[in-house]
Tab-separated table of C-alpha atoms in Angstrom:
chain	number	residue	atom	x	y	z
A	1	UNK	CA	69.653	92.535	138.517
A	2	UNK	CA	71.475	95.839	138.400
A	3	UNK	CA	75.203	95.919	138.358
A	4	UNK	CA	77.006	98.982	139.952
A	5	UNK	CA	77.759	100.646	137.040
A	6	UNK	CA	74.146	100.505	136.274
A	7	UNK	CA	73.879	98.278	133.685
A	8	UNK	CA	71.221	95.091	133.524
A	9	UNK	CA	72.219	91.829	134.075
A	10	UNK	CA	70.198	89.042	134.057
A	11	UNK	CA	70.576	86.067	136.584
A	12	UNK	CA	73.770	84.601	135.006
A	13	UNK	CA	75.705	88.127	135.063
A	14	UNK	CA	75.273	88.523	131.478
A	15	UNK	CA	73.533	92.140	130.069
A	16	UNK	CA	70.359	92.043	127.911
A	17	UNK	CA	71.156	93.518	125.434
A	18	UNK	CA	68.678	91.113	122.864
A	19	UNK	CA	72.436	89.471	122.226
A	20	UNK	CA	71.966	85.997	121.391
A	21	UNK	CA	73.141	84.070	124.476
A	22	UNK	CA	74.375	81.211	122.159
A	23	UNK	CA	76.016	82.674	119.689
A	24	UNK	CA	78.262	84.713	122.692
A	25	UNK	CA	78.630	81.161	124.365
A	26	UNK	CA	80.257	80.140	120.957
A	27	UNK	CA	82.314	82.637	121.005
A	28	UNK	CA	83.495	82.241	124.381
A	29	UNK	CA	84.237	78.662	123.969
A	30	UNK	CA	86.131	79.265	120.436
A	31	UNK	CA	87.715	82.319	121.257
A	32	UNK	CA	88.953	80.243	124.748
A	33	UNK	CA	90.435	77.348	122.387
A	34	UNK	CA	92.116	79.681	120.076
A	35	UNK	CA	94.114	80.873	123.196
A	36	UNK	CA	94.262	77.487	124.790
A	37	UNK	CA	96.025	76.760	121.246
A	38	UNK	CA	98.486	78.841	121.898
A	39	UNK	CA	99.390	77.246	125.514
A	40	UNK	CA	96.890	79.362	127.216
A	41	UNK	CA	95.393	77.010	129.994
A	42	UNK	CA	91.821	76.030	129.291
A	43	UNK	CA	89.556	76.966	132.010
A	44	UNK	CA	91.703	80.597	132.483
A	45	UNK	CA	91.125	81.488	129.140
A	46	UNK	CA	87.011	80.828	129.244
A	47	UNK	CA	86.924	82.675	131.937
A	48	UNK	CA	89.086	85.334	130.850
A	49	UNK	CA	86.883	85.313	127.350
A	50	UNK	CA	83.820	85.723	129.317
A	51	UNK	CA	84.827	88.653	131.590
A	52	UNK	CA	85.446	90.036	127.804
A	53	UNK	CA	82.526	89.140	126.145
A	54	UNK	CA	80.276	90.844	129.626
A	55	UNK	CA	79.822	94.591	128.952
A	56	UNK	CA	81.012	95.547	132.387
A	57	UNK	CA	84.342	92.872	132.076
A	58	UNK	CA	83.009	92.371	135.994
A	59	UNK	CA	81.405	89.387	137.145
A	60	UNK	CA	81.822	87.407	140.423
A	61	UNK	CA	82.574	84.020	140.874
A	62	UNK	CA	79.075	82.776	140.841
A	63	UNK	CA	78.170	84.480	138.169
A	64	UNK	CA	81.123	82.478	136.165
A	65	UNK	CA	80.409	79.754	137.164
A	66	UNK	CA	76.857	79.733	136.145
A	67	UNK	CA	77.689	81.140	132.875
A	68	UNK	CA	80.014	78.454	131.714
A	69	UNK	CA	78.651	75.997	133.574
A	70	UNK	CA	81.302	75.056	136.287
A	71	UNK	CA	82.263	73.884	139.598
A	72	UNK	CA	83.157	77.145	141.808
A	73	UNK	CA	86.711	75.586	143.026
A	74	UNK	CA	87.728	75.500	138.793
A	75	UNK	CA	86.485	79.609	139.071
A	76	UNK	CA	88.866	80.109	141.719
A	77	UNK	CA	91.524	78.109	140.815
A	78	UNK	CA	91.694	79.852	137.046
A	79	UNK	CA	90.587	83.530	138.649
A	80	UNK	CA	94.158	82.937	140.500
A	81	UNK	CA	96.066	82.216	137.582
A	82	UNK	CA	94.235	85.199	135.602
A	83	UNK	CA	95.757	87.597	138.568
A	84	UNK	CA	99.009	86.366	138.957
A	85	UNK	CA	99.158	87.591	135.083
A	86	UNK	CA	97.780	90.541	135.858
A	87	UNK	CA	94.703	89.707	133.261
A	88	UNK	CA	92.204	90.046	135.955
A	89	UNK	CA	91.855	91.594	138.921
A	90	UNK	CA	89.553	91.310	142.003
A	91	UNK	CA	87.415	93.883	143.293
A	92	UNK	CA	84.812	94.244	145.961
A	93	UNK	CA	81.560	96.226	145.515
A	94	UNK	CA	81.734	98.809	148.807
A	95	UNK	CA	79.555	97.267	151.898
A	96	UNK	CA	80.130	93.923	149.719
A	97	UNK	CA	81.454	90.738	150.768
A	98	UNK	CA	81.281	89.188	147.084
A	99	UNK	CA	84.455	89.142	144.842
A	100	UNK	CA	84.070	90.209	141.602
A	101	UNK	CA	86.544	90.024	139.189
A	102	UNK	CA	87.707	92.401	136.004
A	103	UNK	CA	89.235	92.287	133.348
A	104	UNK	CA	90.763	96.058	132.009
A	105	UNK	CA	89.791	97.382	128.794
A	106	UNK	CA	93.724	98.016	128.334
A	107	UNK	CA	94.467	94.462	129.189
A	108	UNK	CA	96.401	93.824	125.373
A	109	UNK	CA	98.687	96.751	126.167
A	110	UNK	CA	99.386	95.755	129.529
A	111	UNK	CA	100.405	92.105	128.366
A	112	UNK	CA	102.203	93.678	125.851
A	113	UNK	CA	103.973	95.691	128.391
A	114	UNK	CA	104.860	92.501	130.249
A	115	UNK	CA	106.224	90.966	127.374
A	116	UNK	CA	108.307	93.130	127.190
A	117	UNK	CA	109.844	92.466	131.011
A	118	UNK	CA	109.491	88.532	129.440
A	119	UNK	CA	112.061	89.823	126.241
A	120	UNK	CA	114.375	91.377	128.407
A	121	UNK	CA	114.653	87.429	130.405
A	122	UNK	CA	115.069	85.715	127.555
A	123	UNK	CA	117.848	88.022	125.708
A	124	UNK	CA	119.631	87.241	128.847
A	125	UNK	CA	118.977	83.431	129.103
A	126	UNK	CA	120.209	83.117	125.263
A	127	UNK	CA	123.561	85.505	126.105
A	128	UNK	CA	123.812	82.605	128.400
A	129	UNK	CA	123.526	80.094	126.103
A	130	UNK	CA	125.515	81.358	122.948
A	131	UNK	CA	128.550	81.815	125.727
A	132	UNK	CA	128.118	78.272	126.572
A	133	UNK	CA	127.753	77.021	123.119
A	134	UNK	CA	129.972	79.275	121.350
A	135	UNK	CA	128.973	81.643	119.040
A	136	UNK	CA	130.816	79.932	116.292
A	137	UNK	CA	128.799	76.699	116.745
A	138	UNK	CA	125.558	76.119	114.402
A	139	UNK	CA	123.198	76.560	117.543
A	140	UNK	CA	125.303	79.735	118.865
A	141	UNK	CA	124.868	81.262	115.576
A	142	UNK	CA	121.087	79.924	116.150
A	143	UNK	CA	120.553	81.125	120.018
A	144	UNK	CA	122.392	84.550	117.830
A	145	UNK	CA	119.637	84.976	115.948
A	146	UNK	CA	117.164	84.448	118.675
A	147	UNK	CA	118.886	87.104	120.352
A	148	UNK	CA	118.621	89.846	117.535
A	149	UNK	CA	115.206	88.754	117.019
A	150	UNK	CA	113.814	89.417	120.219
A	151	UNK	CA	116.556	92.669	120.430
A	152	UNK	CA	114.934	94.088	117.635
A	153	UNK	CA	110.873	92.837	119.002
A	154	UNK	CA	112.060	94.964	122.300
A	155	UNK	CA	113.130	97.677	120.549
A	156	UNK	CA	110.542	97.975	118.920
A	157	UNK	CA	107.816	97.443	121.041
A	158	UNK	CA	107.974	100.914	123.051
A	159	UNK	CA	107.193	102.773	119.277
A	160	UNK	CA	103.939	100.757	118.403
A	161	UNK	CA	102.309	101.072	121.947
A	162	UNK	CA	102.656	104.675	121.704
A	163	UNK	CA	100.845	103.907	118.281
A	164	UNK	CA	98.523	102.052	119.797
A	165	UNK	CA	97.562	104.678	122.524
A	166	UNK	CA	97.133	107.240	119.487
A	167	UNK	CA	94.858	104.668	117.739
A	168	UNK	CA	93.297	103.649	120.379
A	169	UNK	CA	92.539	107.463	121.730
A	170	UNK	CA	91.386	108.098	117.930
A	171	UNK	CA	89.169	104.831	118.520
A	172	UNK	CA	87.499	106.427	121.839
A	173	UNK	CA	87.009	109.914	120.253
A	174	UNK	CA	85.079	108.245	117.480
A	175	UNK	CA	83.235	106.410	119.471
A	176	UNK	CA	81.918	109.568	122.089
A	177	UNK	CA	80.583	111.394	118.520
């Protein structure tokens, strides 16, 4: 089968590439507990490590389900969470009534960018706290440090992603040669 972007898949959405189909299904399924470690819910995050692990980060629902061997309804239900992260997103081929879904190649930067948006809820929610508390009190002085923590994480943040678009664009340029 031939994808859009014209790139060879076989049957399960997966590209020949003479990859060895299960040492990528290893990955998938450790790389999916490492983030499921982390509080990342299972099923989103083998999905979400399979649209990275497929060359075109596109594959519809069938395809995911075939590939990790699963009911369509636990495809949608984790494609849903994926997109209300903004992780994924769904996309339809033109003249196409099949969903496919992608993940972006920028999708670290984005999350990071999110996290940020996340930082800026929390500082609040601890101001919150160290008024209730007291900033005198041992967990004041605690939800305090919390505070400057993620005061200084924010801050920072906005100087290493313009790092990371530098790298990144030094990355690409490599790459091309």
């Amino acid at each position: 089968m031939q994808t859009r972007d014209g790139q060879t898949q076989d049957g399960q959405g997966r590209e020949g590439r003479g990859r060895d189909e299960q040492a990528v299904s290893t990955f998938i399924e450790r790389f999916a507990s490492v983030l499921g470690d982390t509080g990342f819910p299972r099923m989103p995050a083998r999905i979400f490590t399979a649209l990275l692990a497929t060359d075109s980060g596109r594959l519809t629902a069938a395809e995911l389900a075939e590939l990790l061997q699963v009911s369509p309804a636990a495809v949608s239900g984790a494609v849903r969470y994926l997109i209300q992260l903004n992780l994924v997103s769904r996309e339809r081929d033109p003249g196409s009534r099949r969903d496919r879904y992608r993940v972006h190649d920028d999708v670290w930067y984005e999350a990071s960018v999110r996290r940020d948006q996340m930082l800026v809820r929390w500082e609040s929610s601890l101001r919150e706290g160290i008024a209730a508390l007291g900033a005198d009190s041992p967990a004041g002085a605690r939800l305090a440090e919390s505070l400057e923590f993620f005061e200084f994480v924010r801050g920072e943040l906005p100087t290493l992603l313009a790092r990371w678009h530098t790298r990144r664009a030094e990355l690409r340029t490599g790459r091309e040669r």
